[in-house]
Amino acid sequence: MSQRQTASTVVERKTFCGICEAACGVVVSIAGAEVLKIRGDVDHPNSKGFLCPKGAAFGAVRDDPDRVLEPLQRQPDGSFSAVSWEVALDDIGLRLRGVIKRYGMESVGVHLGNPNGWNYGAFMWLLGMAAALKTKHLYTASSVDINNYWVVGELLYGHNLVTPFPDIAHTQFLLVLGANPVVTHGSMMTAGRVKEQMAAIVERGGRVVVIDPRRSETAVQFEWQPMRPDGDPWLLAGMLKTILDEGLADQAALHHQTRGAESLPILLKDVTPARVATETGIAWTEVQKLARDFAASPAASLYGRCGASLGPFSTLTKYLIDVINIATGNLDRRGGMVYGQPMLDTEGFTRLFKVNGYDRWRTRVDGIPEVMGTSPLATLPREIRTPGRGQLRALLIASGNIATTSCASGDVGAALDELDLLISLDPYITETNQRAHYILPPTLWLEREGMPIFSQMHAGVPYAQWAPATVAPRGNARDDWWIIDEICKRIGIVPSASKAAQFLGRFGIRLSPATAVDLFMRIGPAGDWFGLRRGISRKKLFAQTSGVQLNTEPAVGVGRKRVHHPQGLIPLAQPLVQTEMARLVARPAAHDPAFPLQLISMRELRSQNSWLHNVPKLTTGDRRPHLRIHPTDARPLGLVDGQDAVITSHWGEIQAPVAISEEMMPGTVALPQGWGHGGGWRRAVAIGGGRYNDLTSNDATEIDIPSGNAVLNGLRVRVSQACVEMAQAS
């Protein structure tokens, strides 16, 4: 035991992991200001003691010697010098006022990175800042891989955040499309011990079928059906056509839950067995069998995630996923797709402040529809470079590494250099914020109070959790919401869409996020109504930091209350979907001899967001991103295991070592995203590796047009030996 540990009593405090959507309960052992250990909380209602290596290692992020602990100001030579908070905030305020005076408030933008989904204070205040600025330059990580969910939520259920998820604790047939829950622990599906729950489906006589171009860690455990990248909408259209043509649809469910079901056969009129087989690589008879088995199951769930959200027709894909669940009677049904029961009425909260919605306006340069008041990241470089009213001139980025993680990441990085002011809230000097004028150090999830607001919406066991900070912040780090509020003070706004908040702000009255959320939560479905009934409050949850179980399982039979359309009926006839289907059918089958392979992204057990790429325990061995390739594709190219290869797309070229493996479907290669670092975090930079997103495009025609989602999967590429390419270049 170290001298620091003996000098202080070791105490244990409970909170939740703020890395991924599982939001597992954790117990943190601390001595003074030192984090000794992080382990799973056996008392947590959802995770029940499980914790993956990422959560257990997060103390290394907090204690990282490369972590930014003081406000940093960029110097003329590109280096950074520490300054006081007062100097940084005052100068930021002065510069922002100058930008606003010259270009208007709408020239200031905000970007929310992925970690804000577990940082409710930052999330609310960033949205509030954008609303107060009345700017269309609100960007989030959602337009990388999940905007299609928000669009379909609005179209079918009348609210972006109504996103049914699998009731895997009771299902008999889980059909997984382009997801790898064994590694991701569930996305848009907060299921504790998800691998065990999936195994239990098989143990009780059910099935788990995984459809993926790669025999992923999940597919290895269950039934694997390989499919070509971008085949998702074709497979789903073929399944739905079979269900309708063969009379397998649940007509009672369609009658009681929907309107416009007669539009579905018309939507599918040009879907042919031959085209489905060609686009998917799956025989038509197998597609039919899959549809029949799914429809015949007493309780089934069709679940698609990142792999199904990264293609050029991801909104159409998500629509078809939902319609198959609906048409087979598996929506709002035990063991099917169910509605969440969050501790905070997120639907009511977002409606109150007019956050939810779709296509109320379009982006200035490309005319892409807004999604929940946000613009897609793909449009950002053109919004910076295109003169005119509303041109983006200043940007605040909170925990986002968009010079690596956005589509056409190199172009994004170059565009950031053209801004008048770039402010970054981040614990590292990344390849994105090395371009910033200021880097401001935020507290991390161990150092601030938290509630898993995002994960609550999809929890298989409905629960409430709100925990105080477990350990004091290091250095001079401050809560993100405080930093945002201080910047807003200096430009004369309150970070809120509320006119009342703006009025009160003139008199120096500014609510904290904790107060605002607690007030709303207490008058919600699970709230205590300020002592008038049994229920939850921030104070009560602080006293029960493992969380409070709200119900044993998600409610069913609640669809009429959860669908925000007239009579609580789901409108299946959607002109936007009809347009997308016509565009899909008209698109020629992909075949390009110059780029014979298709590239897909993949997740790794020890990687989530890029902060973890600087953690020693998670980056042991050869952590460079390896290109997975099937032996039949590697052999003609003369590739051998471990050899560096060049990967070339229409838009870029990178290098990566090869991993030859039969896990890949022939004709498809896979590479992890998020690597290829620059900046001042030494271990992440030293690992190196090719930057996946340099192979992608941000052209307005190369995204999922309805949602603005980036197209990151199914990229046409060619692969060659690095030594051959180098010789040809010389």
XYZ file of C-alpha atoms in Angstrom:
730
model
C 0.000 0.000 0.000
C 1.393 3.415 -0.949
C 2.039 6.240 1.530
C -0.844 8.167 -0.065
C -3.196 5.254 0.639
C -2.100 4.822 4.248
C -2.449 8.546 4.892
C -6.130 8.442 3.964
C -8.905 6.010 4.748
C -9.979 3.946 1.767
C -13.661 4.573 1.039
C -16.001 3.156 -1.584
C -18.503 5.197 -3.550
C -21.026 4.089 -6.130
C -21.865 5.651 -9.468
C -22.278 4.439 -13.071
C -19.814 4.025 -15.914
C -19.911 6.962 -18.303
C -18.251 5.327 -21.311
C -20.941 3.476 -23.264
C -24.703 3.011 -23.366
C -24.650 0.096 -20.925
C -24.051 2.615 -18.098
C -23.013 -0.233 -15.787
C -23.079 0.409 -12.063
C -19.617 0.758 -10.550
C -17.988 0.874 -7.143
C -15.005 3.228 -6.946
C -12.410 2.704 -4.220
C -10.661 5.960 -3.362
C -8.133 7.212 -0.847
C -8.225 10.970 -0.569
C -8.052 12.190 -4.155
C -6.630 8.902 -5.510
C -8.691 6.376 -7.464
C -7.501 2.923 -6.393
C -9.898 0.608 -8.189
C -13.116 0.534 -10.182
C -15.256 -2.607 -10.135
C -18.800 -3.614 -10.984
C -21.650 -2.906 -8.564
C -23.517 -6.131 -7.739
C -26.432 -4.089 -6.386
C -27.059 -2.248 -9.646
C -30.550 -3.081 -11.005
C -29.398 -3.483 -14.598
C -25.721 -4.502 -14.779
C -25.684 -6.603 -11.556
C -21.931 -6.488 -11.046
C -20.763 -6.665 -14.665
C -18.080 -4.245 -15.820
C -15.946 -4.435 -18.955
C -12.206 -3.653 -19.120
C -12.865 -0.117 -20.375
C -14.791 0.941 -17.297
C -12.333 -0.729 -14.947
C -9.443 1.164 -16.571
C -10.981 4.640 -16.678
C -9.064 5.786 -13.624
C -6.047 5.931 -15.925
C -7.798 8.607 -18.004
C -8.386 10.707 -14.908
C -4.774 10.306 -13.780
C -3.190 10.498 -17.233
C -0.016 12.642 -17.267
C -1.092 13.879 -20.713
C -4.422 15.163 -19.391
C -5.097 18.889 -19.756
C -5.555 20.309 -16.243
C -5.365 24.067 -16.844
C -6.935 26.313 -19.499
C -4.572 26.391 -22.472
C -4.169 29.289 -24.880
C -2.646 28.688 -28.304
C 0.392 30.807 -29.027
C 1.416 32.270 -32.418
C 3.872 29.382 -32.975
C 1.104 26.799 -32.442
C 2.188 25.800 -28.942
C -0.057 26.108 -25.887
C 0.477 27.994 -22.633
C -1.498 27.683 -19.413
C -3.570 30.699 -18.408
C -6.081 31.385 -15.662
C -9.787 30.719 -16.105
C -10.460 34.450 -15.878
C -8.002 35.281 -18.658
C -9.292 32.470 -20.896
C -12.994 33.167 -20.417
C -12.663 36.937 -20.729
C -10.699 36.648 -23.968
C -13.130 34.057 -25.354
C -16.004 36.397 -24.505
C -14.252 39.312 -26.193
C -13.546 37.301 -29.350
C -17.054 35.856 -29.504
C -18.611 39.298 -29.161
C -16.447 40.409 -32.052
C -17.594 37.502 -34.229
C -21.237 38.142 -33.306
C -20.929 41.869 -34.010
C -19.459 41.174 -37.441
C -21.419 38.112 -38.570
C -24.378 37.729 -36.196
C -25.187 35.167 -33.501
C -26.036 32.557 -36.119
C -22.336 32.460 -37.070
C -21.463 30.749 -33.773
C -21.706 26.951 -33.655
C -21.685 24.177 -31.062
C -20.636 20.536 -31.351
C -21.534 17.802 -28.839
C -19.219 14.815 -28.826
C -20.201 11.297 -27.793
C -19.269 11.545 -24.059
C -21.962 14.206 -23.540
C -24.575 11.460 -23.700
C -23.472 10.599 -20.120
C -22.988 14.189 -18.993
C -26.474 15.602 -18.601
C -25.278 19.055 -17.480
C -23.083 19.598 -20.526
C -25.710 18.079 -22.821
C -28.459 20.424 -21.641
C -26.324 23.569 -21.542
C -24.827 22.962 -24.993
C -28.303 22.523 -26.485
C -29.435 25.565 -24.525
C -26.522 27.653 -25.780
C -27.318 26.790 -29.393
C -30.998 27.615 -28.828
C -30.177 30.968 -27.232
C -27.880 31.825 -30.147
C -30.668 30.866 -32.590
C -27.982 29.159 -34.643
C -28.418 26.344 -37.124
C -24.826 25.337 -36.444
C -25.579 22.694 -33.828
C -23.647 19.524 -34.608
C -23.564 16.249 -32.689
C -22.039 12.792 -32.927
C -25.551 11.566 -33.789
C -25.071 12.382 -37.463
C -22.277 9.823 -37.579
C -24.459 6.806 -36.857
C -27.842 7.389 -35.219
C -29.788 10.246 -36.815
C -31.747 7.644 -38.780
C -33.231 6.475 -35.465
C -34.360 10.021 -34.640
C -35.917 10.520 -38.077
C -37.889 7.268 -37.984
C -38.954 8.007 -34.404
C -40.498 11.272 -35.583
C -42.095 9.769 -38.704
C -43.635 6.670 -37.139
C -44.195 7.596 -33.503
C -44.436 11.384 -33.607
C -41.347 12.029 -31.491
C -37.660 11.509 -32.256
C -36.952 9.880 -28.909
C -39.593 7.157 -29.154
C -37.287 4.296 -30.077
C -38.602 0.823 -29.155
C -35.943 -1.715 -28.193
C -35.790 -5.520 -27.817
C -37.253 -7.114 -24.715
C -34.453 -9.660 -24.795
C -35.251 -11.039 -21.349
C -38.400 -12.608 -22.838
C -37.909 -12.889 -26.588
C -37.793 -16.215 -28.401
C -36.153 -14.968 -31.595
C -33.601 -12.157 -31.594
C -32.573 -11.149 -35.110
C -29.474 -8.942 -34.923
C -28.656 -6.831 -37.981
C -25.261 -5.121 -38.135
C -24.713 -5.066 -34.370
C -22.160 -6.675 -32.090
C -23.634 -6.563 -28.564
C -21.040 -8.916 -27.093
C -18.482 -6.150 -27.691
C -20.632 -3.006 -27.543
C -22.799 -4.219 -24.623
C -25.841 -2.935 -26.465
C -26.587 0.317 -28.244
C -30.102 1.758 -28.119
C -30.664 -1.315 -25.947
C -29.437 -1.003 -22.354
C -29.356 -4.634 -21.324
C -27.282 -5.639 -18.339
C -25.029 -8.669 -18.891
C -26.199 -8.693 -22.492
C -24.133 -11.716 -23.549
C -25.707 -13.794 -20.787
C -29.183 -12.572 -21.666
C -28.669 -13.504 -25.307
C -27.375 -16.945 -24.332
C -30.478 -17.403 -22.190
C -32.657 -17.002 -25.298
C -31.055 -20.135 -26.774
C -31.192 -21.955 -23.430
C -34.968 -21.497 -23.284
C -35.344 -22.921 -26.791
C -35.199 -19.713 -28.799
C -32.814 -18.439 -31.460
C -30.334 -15.620 -31.919
C -29.421 -14.966 -35.554
C -26.698 -12.447 -36.383
C -26.558 -10.934 -39.883
C -23.230 -9.320 -40.618
C -20.493 -9.352 -43.301
C -18.111 -10.311 -40.504
C -18.367 -13.255 -38.150
C -18.188 -10.925 -35.195
C -17.681 -11.783 -31.547
C -21.479 -11.961 -31.263
C -21.903 -14.054 -34.408
C -19.380 -16.587 -33.121
C -21.605 -17.239 -30.116
C -24.845 -17.701 -32.075
C -26.144 -18.351 -35.615
C -24.324 -16.345 -38.275
C -25.766 -15.362 -41.615
C -23.172 -13.474 -43.706
C -24.480 -10.662 -45.885
C -22.902 -8.150 -48.234
C -22.430 -4.595 -46.954
C -25.325 -2.276 -47.870
C -27.576 -5.297 -48.296
C -29.601 -4.316 -45.220
C -32.537 -2.542 -46.914
C -32.763 -5.260 -49.572
C -32.842 -8.069 -47.010
C -35.507 -6.274 -44.972
C -37.579 -5.436 -48.056
C -37.409 -9.095 -49.110
C -38.459 -10.270 -45.651
C -41.351 -7.812 -45.475
C -42.488 -8.759 -48.984
C -42.526 -12.424 -47.960
C -44.495 -11.654 -44.810
C -47.118 -9.705 -46.753
C -47.312 -11.973 -49.809
C -47.671 -15.145 -47.750
C -50.254 -13.764 -45.339
C -47.903 -13.934 -42.367
C -48.658 -10.423 -41.112
C -50.541 -9.925 -37.859
C -53.604 -8.158 -39.253
C -55.011 -7.427 -35.806
C -51.822 -5.618 -34.801
C -51.789 -3.639 -38.050
C -55.439 -2.659 -37.522
C -55.082 -1.612 -33.883
C -51.638 -0.001 -34.021
C -51.306 1.582 -37.471
C -52.910 3.357 -40.379
C -51.772 3.200 -43.994
C -50.825 -0.497 -44.048
C -52.204 -0.698 -47.579
C -49.201 1.368 -48.710
C -46.718 -1.403 -47.914
C -47.296 -3.683 -50.958
C -47.014 -0.603 -53.192
C -43.762 0.358 -51.489
C -42.330 -3.093 -52.261
C -43.682 -3.537 -55.801
C -40.250 -3.302 -57.456
C -38.474 -5.591 -54.985
C -37.694 -8.825 -56.807
C -36.203 -12.095 -55.511
C -33.317 -11.860 -57.963
C -32.394 -8.325 -56.903
C -32.586 -9.206 -53.213
C -30.297 -12.207 -53.700
C -27.818 -10.164 -55.765
C -27.631 -7.251 -53.320
C -27.430 -9.349 -50.166
C -25.490 -12.400 -51.300
C -28.178 -14.498 -49.599
C -30.303 -16.938 -51.579
C -33.934 -15.871 -51.931
C -35.090 -19.119 -50.361
C -33.030 -18.309 -47.269
C -34.533 -14.799 -47.082
C -38.011 -16.351 -47.238
C -37.161 -18.884 -44.528
C -35.824 -16.162 -42.251
C -39.017 -14.148 -42.705
C -41.230 -17.167 -42.061
C -39.315 -18.201 -38.951
C -39.420 -14.670 -37.568
C -43.152 -14.285 -38.227
C -43.903 -17.700 -36.713
C -42.058 -17.041 -33.457
C -44.315 -16.456 -30.443
C -42.170 -13.423 -29.529
C -39.532 -11.934 -31.806
C -37.347 -8.824 -31.962
C -35.542 -7.472 -35.005
C -32.729 -5.226 -33.825
C -30.318 -3.259 -35.998
C -27.604 -0.900 -34.922
C -24.397 0.712 -36.186
C -23.819 -1.580 -39.152
C -27.391 -0.877 -40.242
C -26.996 2.866 -39.608
C -23.821 3.580 -41.588
C -24.996 2.899 -45.130
C -26.432 5.198 -47.820
C -30.032 4.134 -47.046
C -29.954 3.974 -43.263
C -33.269 5.797 -42.727
C -35.033 3.395 -45.086
C -33.326 0.512 -43.281
C -34.528 1.677 -39.859
C -38.068 2.197 -41.190
C -38.148 -1.377 -42.534
C -36.797 -2.769 -39.248
C -39.629 -1.110 -37.348
C -42.293 -2.073 -39.879
C -41.305 -5.756 -39.786
C -41.600 -5.712 -35.999
C -44.982 -3.975 -36.274
C -46.325 -6.152 -39.093
C -45.539 -9.376 -37.225
C -47.297 -8.157 -34.078
C -44.052 -7.739 -32.176
C -44.323 -4.072 -31.200
C -45.489 -3.277 -27.671
C -45.523 -6.987 -26.931
C -43.761 -8.987 -24.241
C -40.653 -10.476 -25.822
C -40.935 -8.156 -28.817
C -40.010 -4.497 -29.171
C -40.997 -2.428 -26.146
C -41.092 1.212 -25.108
C -38.729 2.531 -22.461
C -39.627 3.868 -19.026
C -36.990 6.536 -18.299
C -36.670 8.245 -14.924
C -36.982 11.603 -16.683
C -39.780 12.227 -19.181
C -37.363 12.958 -22.011
C -40.170 13.196 -24.554
C -42.014 15.805 -22.507
C -38.801 17.649 -21.671
C -37.737 17.979 -25.301
C -41.273 18.931 -26.404
C -41.387 21.682 -23.782
C -38.288 23.324 -25.218
C -39.172 22.488 -28.845
C -36.057 20.384 -29.319
C -37.790 17.482 -31.036
C -38.745 17.661 -34.691
C -37.587 16.968 -38.204
C -37.181 18.991 -41.407
C -38.383 22.285 -39.901
C -35.532 23.964 -41.739
C -32.645 22.931 -43.961
C -28.930 23.554 -43.901
C -27.731 26.747 -45.523
C -25.382 25.316 -48.165
C -26.573 21.761 -48.905
C -30.275 21.914 -48.045
C -30.138 18.848 -45.745
C -33.096 18.497 -43.311
C -32.476 19.316 -39.659
C -32.894 16.512 -37.137
C -33.853 17.651 -33.624
C -32.484 21.079 -34.432
C -29.081 19.790 -35.558
C -27.129 19.917 -38.789
C -25.118 16.902 -40.000
C -21.368 16.960 -39.480
C -20.883 16.239 -43.176
C -21.991 19.800 -43.943
C -19.613 21.543 -41.530
C -16.632 22.229 -43.848
C -18.869 23.870 -46.472
C -20.633 25.916 -43.799
C -17.226 27.267 -42.749
C -16.012 27.985 -46.280
C -19.152 29.316 -47.980
C -19.582 33.097 -47.502
C -22.945 34.667 -46.776
C -25.339 35.226 -43.929
C -25.063 32.418 -41.411
C -21.525 31.414 -42.364
C -19.923 29.484 -39.501
C -17.098 31.565 -38.023
C -16.747 30.382 -34.391
C -17.200 26.902 -32.965
C -17.279 25.412 -29.465
C -16.516 21.671 -29.437
C -17.276 19.691 -26.293
C -15.551 16.293 -26.062
C -15.471 15.709 -29.800
C -12.541 14.606 -31.950
C -14.101 15.409 -35.313
C -10.789 15.715 -37.164
C -10.638 11.917 -36.780
C -14.197 10.660 -36.277
C -16.221 12.643 -38.824
C -16.579 11.625 -42.455
C -13.784 13.066 -44.636
C -11.950 13.803 -41.411
C -8.946 15.383 -43.106
C -11.192 17.950 -44.775
C -12.859 18.704 -41.461
C -9.506 19.322 -39.817
C -8.442 21.671 -42.600
C -11.735 23.563 -42.381
C -11.345 24.087 -38.633
C -8.123 26.001 -39.359
C -10.199 28.590 -41.235
C -12.370 29.579 -38.254
C -11.974 32.917 -36.490
C -12.348 31.176 -33.137
C -12.244 27.524 -32.070
C -12.844 26.576 -28.430
C -12.504 23.009 -27.177
C -13.615 21.426 -23.913
C -11.489 18.282 -23.715
C -9.062 16.482 -21.383
C -6.467 15.949 -24.138
C -4.688 17.881 -26.878
C -6.181 15.849 -29.709
C -5.749 16.093 -33.449
C -8.912 18.231 -33.424
C -8.205 20.711 -30.678
C -4.536 21.152 -31.487
C -6.131 23.663 -33.890
C -8.104 25.378 -31.105
C -7.452 28.871 -29.810
C -8.381 27.640 -26.341
C -8.535 24.182 -24.751
C -10.558 24.225 -21.540
C -10.262 21.258 -19.111
C -13.587 19.633 -18.114
C -14.186 17.318 -15.189
C -14.570 13.634 -16.047
C -17.391 11.321 -15.043
C -15.714 10.234 -11.803
C -15.332 13.889 -10.812
C -18.870 15.171 -11.355
C -22.348 14.113 -10.355
C -24.198 12.191 -13.008
C -27.326 10.499 -14.226
C -27.386 8.157 -17.263
C -30.061 10.179 -19.036
C -29.445 8.643 -22.469
C -29.310 5.001 -21.393
C -32.494 5.395 -19.353
C -34.606 5.523 -22.504
C -33.718 1.940 -23.495
C -33.257 0.130 -20.192
C -34.457 -3.468 -20.138
C -34.889 -3.087 -16.372
C -36.372 0.396 -15.815
C -34.390 2.123 -13.084
C -33.357 5.540 -11.833
C -29.855 6.589 -10.836
C -28.322 9.909 -9.918
C -24.992 9.835 -8.116
C -22.776 12.545 -6.647
C -19.177 12.961 -7.706
C -17.001 10.140 -6.414
C -13.686 11.993 -6.252
C -12.443 15.569 -6.428
C -11.401 16.993 -9.817
C -7.745 16.993 -10.698
C -5.930 20.245 -11.325
C -8.120 23.153 -12.336
C -10.749 21.146 -14.235
C -14.296 22.511 -14.047
C -17.701 21.045 -14.893
C -18.557 21.514 -18.561
C -21.879 23.196 -17.785
C -20.103 25.788 -15.626
C -17.640 26.546 -18.423
C -20.468 26.890 -20.956
C -22.459 29.106 -18.593
C -19.485 31.393 -17.994
C -18.932 31.788 -21.745
C -22.639 32.529 -22.211
C -22.530 35.177 -19.477
C -19.822 36.992 -21.366
C -21.936 37.233 -24.531
C -25.137 38.144 -22.690
C -27.212 34.969 -22.997
C -28.492 32.161 -20.785
C -27.927 28.633 -22.197
C -31.618 27.822 -22.537
C -34.417 27.827 -25.106
C -36.722 29.303 -22.453
C -37.681 32.973 -22.746
C -38.269 32.984 -18.999
C -34.679 31.832 -18.415
C -33.384 34.645 -20.627
C -35.502 37.151 -18.675
C -34.317 35.899 -15.287
C -30.754 35.951 -16.553
C -30.934 39.733 -16.863
C -31.232 39.840 -13.073
C -28.444 37.342 -12.483
C -30.785 34.420 -11.775
C -29.467 31.302 -13.486
C -30.585 27.771 -12.609
C -28.063 24.960 -12.572
C -28.743 21.854 -14.710
C -29.233 19.827 -11.524
C -32.003 22.133 -10.311
C -33.725 22.259 -13.688
C -33.679 18.485 -14.212
C -34.683 17.709 -10.637
C -37.711 20.006 -10.866
C -38.865 18.391 -14.098
C -38.151 14.843 -12.911
C -40.108 15.311 -9.690
C -43.308 16.225 -11.549
C -42.828 13.381 -14.038
C -44.236 9.837 -14.017
C -41.666 8.575 -11.492
C -41.322 11.780 -9.459
C -42.299 12.384 -5.845
C -44.316 15.546 -6.612
C -42.353 17.338 -3.896
C -43.401 14.930 -1.171
C -47.029 14.480 -2.207
C -46.419 10.857 -3.196
C -43.775 8.191 -3.131
C -41.329 8.741 -5.935
C -37.859 9.849 -6.842
C -35.905 13.063 -6.490
C -32.275 13.995 -6.828
C -31.847 13.951 -3.054
C -33.396 10.497 -2.714
C -31.300 9.069 -5.533
C -28.136 10.575 -4.044
C -28.888 8.457 -0.975
C -29.288 5.268 -3.060
C -26.374 5.497 -5.470
C -26.739 1.937 -6.819
C -29.954 3.121 -8.416
C -33.629 2.494 -7.742
C -35.538 -0.079 -9.774
C -38.730 1.479 -11.155
C -40.215 -1.710 -12.563
C -39.228 -5.329 -13.073
C -39.595 -5.030 -16.859
C -40.725 -2.515 -19.473
C -44.477 -2.057 -19.679
C -46.427 -3.417 -22.652
C -49.817 -2.447 -23.998
C -48.904 1.231 -23.750
C -48.531 2.059 -27.442
C -51.540 4.371 -27.691
C -50.005 6.535 -24.969
C -46.489 6.486 -26.394
C -47.314 7.248 -30.033
C -47.692 10.995 -30.466
C -49.830 10.827 -33.626
C -53.646 11.176 -33.707
C -55.438 8.283 -31.974
C -52.030 6.882 -31.076
C -51.795 5.195 -34.496
C -48.541 4.729 -36.401
C -48.688 6.204 -39.940
C -46.988 3.642 -42.183
C -47.491 5.537 -45.443
C -44.525 7.896 -45.604
C -43.727 9.833 -48.820
C -40.100 10.186 -47.712
C -39.784 6.402 -47.439
C -41.380 5.927 -50.845
C -38.810 8.321 -52.315
C -35.967 6.441 -50.650
C -37.240 3.085 -51.895
C -37.436 4.431 -55.445
C -33.881 5.748 -55.080
C -32.704 2.358 -53.786
C -34.288 0.460 -56.682
C -32.895 2.905 -59.252
C -29.368 2.642 -57.865
C -27.288 0.298 -60.046
C -25.754 -2.734 -58.408
C -22.338 -1.778 -57.066
C -19.501 -3.201 -59.132
C -16.217 -1.451 -59.790
C -13.199 -3.506 -60.935
C -10.887 -0.702 -59.812
C -12.251 -1.021 -56.262
C -13.255 -4.688 -55.945
C -13.615 -4.940 -52.148
C -16.057 -3.383 -49.694
C -14.838 -1.920 -46.417
C -16.812 -1.989 -43.182
C -15.985 -0.608 -39.743
C -15.770 -2.750 -36.628
C -15.688 -2.293 -32.879
C -13.069 -3.679 -30.506
C -13.555 -4.766 -26.901
C -10.893 -2.389 -25.567
C -11.935 0.674 -27.543
C -14.867 3.088 -27.380
C -14.165 6.781 -27.808
C -10.665 7.957 -28.535
C -9.866 8.993 -24.942
C -9.253 5.313 -24.224
C -6.495 5.158 -26.844
C -4.089 6.748 -24.362
C -4.682 4.181 -21.579
C -1.775 1.707 -21.141
C -3.924 -1.238 -19.964
C -6.179 -0.921 -22.999
C -3.366 -0.496 -25.516
C -0.983 -3.340 -24.742
C 0.470 -5.397 -27.589
C 0.143 -4.342 -31.199
C -2.848 -2.008 -30.967
C -2.578 -0.640 -34.466
C -5.885 -1.061 -36.303
C -5.556 -4.211 -38.429
C -7.369 -4.787 -41.704
C -9.319 -8.051 -41.507
C -9.373 -9.821 -44.877
C -10.480 -13.292 -45.982
C -7.742 -15.684 -47.212
C -9.331 -15.942 -50.671
C -9.029 -12.149 -51.045
C -5.548 -11.928 -49.525
C -3.969 -14.714 -51.564
C -4.164 -13.130 -55.066
C -2.773 -9.902 -53.631
C 0.243 -11.666 -52.158
C -0.632 -10.458 -48.648
C 0.635 -12.256 -45.570
C -0.473 -11.927 -41.966
C 0.955 -8.827 -40.254
C 2.166 -7.253 -43.498
C 1.341 -3.593 -44.111
C -1.182 -2.982 -46.865
C -2.430 0.122 -48.621
C -6.195 0.693 -48.616
C -7.445 3.053 -51.306
C -10.939 4.431 -51.841
C -12.328 7.042 -54.219
C -11.544 9.694 -51.617
C -8.368 8.721 -49.799
C -5.606 6.270 -49.005
C -4.232 4.855 -45.744
C -1.995 2.021 -44.548
C -2.761 -0.736 -42.071
C -1.299 -4.112 -41.123
C -3.251 -7.109 -42.379
C -4.981 -9.767 -40.278
C -5.978 -12.665 -42.541
C -9.069 -14.312 -41.131
C -12.019 -16.441 -42.186
C -14.206 -14.270 -39.956
C -14.684 -12.053 -43.006
C -17.161 -12.720 -45.767
C -15.163 -12.930 -49.031
C -15.214 -9.613 -50.857
C -15.422 -7.642 -47.632
C -12.684 -6.199 -45.422
C -13.019 -4.638 -41.958
C -11.033 -2.009 -40.075
C -11.551 -0.357 -36.652
C -12.390 3.362 -36.667
C -11.026 6.218 -34.587
C -7.265 5.630 -34.832
C -4.481 7.561 -36.536
C -3.880 10.193 -33.877
C -1.980 13.466 -33.766
C -1.730 16.123 -31.087
C -0.252 15.940 -27.616
C -1.396 12.626 -26.165
C 1.714 10.589 -26.507
C 0.618 6.957 -26.322
C -2.289 7.432 -28.735
C -0.006 9.170 -31.225
C 2.769 6.580 -30.873
C 0.386 3.699 -31.672
C -0.171 5.185 -35.103
C -2.425 3.420 -37.565
C -4.471 4.441 -40.549
C -7.341 6.859 -40.081
C -10.433 5.029 -41.363
C -12.455 8.167 -41.981
C -9.866 9.565 -44.408
C -11.323 7.008 -46.832
C -14.824 8.523 -46.614
C -16.635 11.427 -48.254
C -18.609 14.349 -46.840
C -20.231 15.226 -50.150
C -23.937 15.974 -49.721
C -24.748 13.160 -52.164
C -22.615 10.623 -50.262
C -24.635 10.579 -47.039
C -27.983 9.145 -46.013
C -29.972 12.048 -47.425
C -33.019 12.027 -45.082
C -31.010 11.880 -41.848
C -27.616 13.304 -42.797
C -25.920 10.191 -41.387
C -22.397 9.629 -42.634
C -21.803 6.697 -44.978
C -18.964 4.785 -43.361
C -19.745 1.189 -44.342
C -19.725 -0.560 -47.691
C -17.004 1.723 -49.062
C -15.531 0.511 -52.340
C -11.774 -0.001 -51.874
C -8.785 -1.764 -53.315
C -6.049 -3.307 -51.193
C -2.441 -3.807 -52.181
C 0.936 -4.539 -50.640
C 2.479 -1.419 -49.133
C 5.897 -2.233 -50.601
C 4.395 -2.470 -54.129
C 2.630 0.865 -53.772
C 5.793 2.509 -52.461
C 7.842 1.113 -55.329
C 5.341 2.348 -57.905
C 5.289 5.789 -56.286
C 9.080 6.050 -56.393
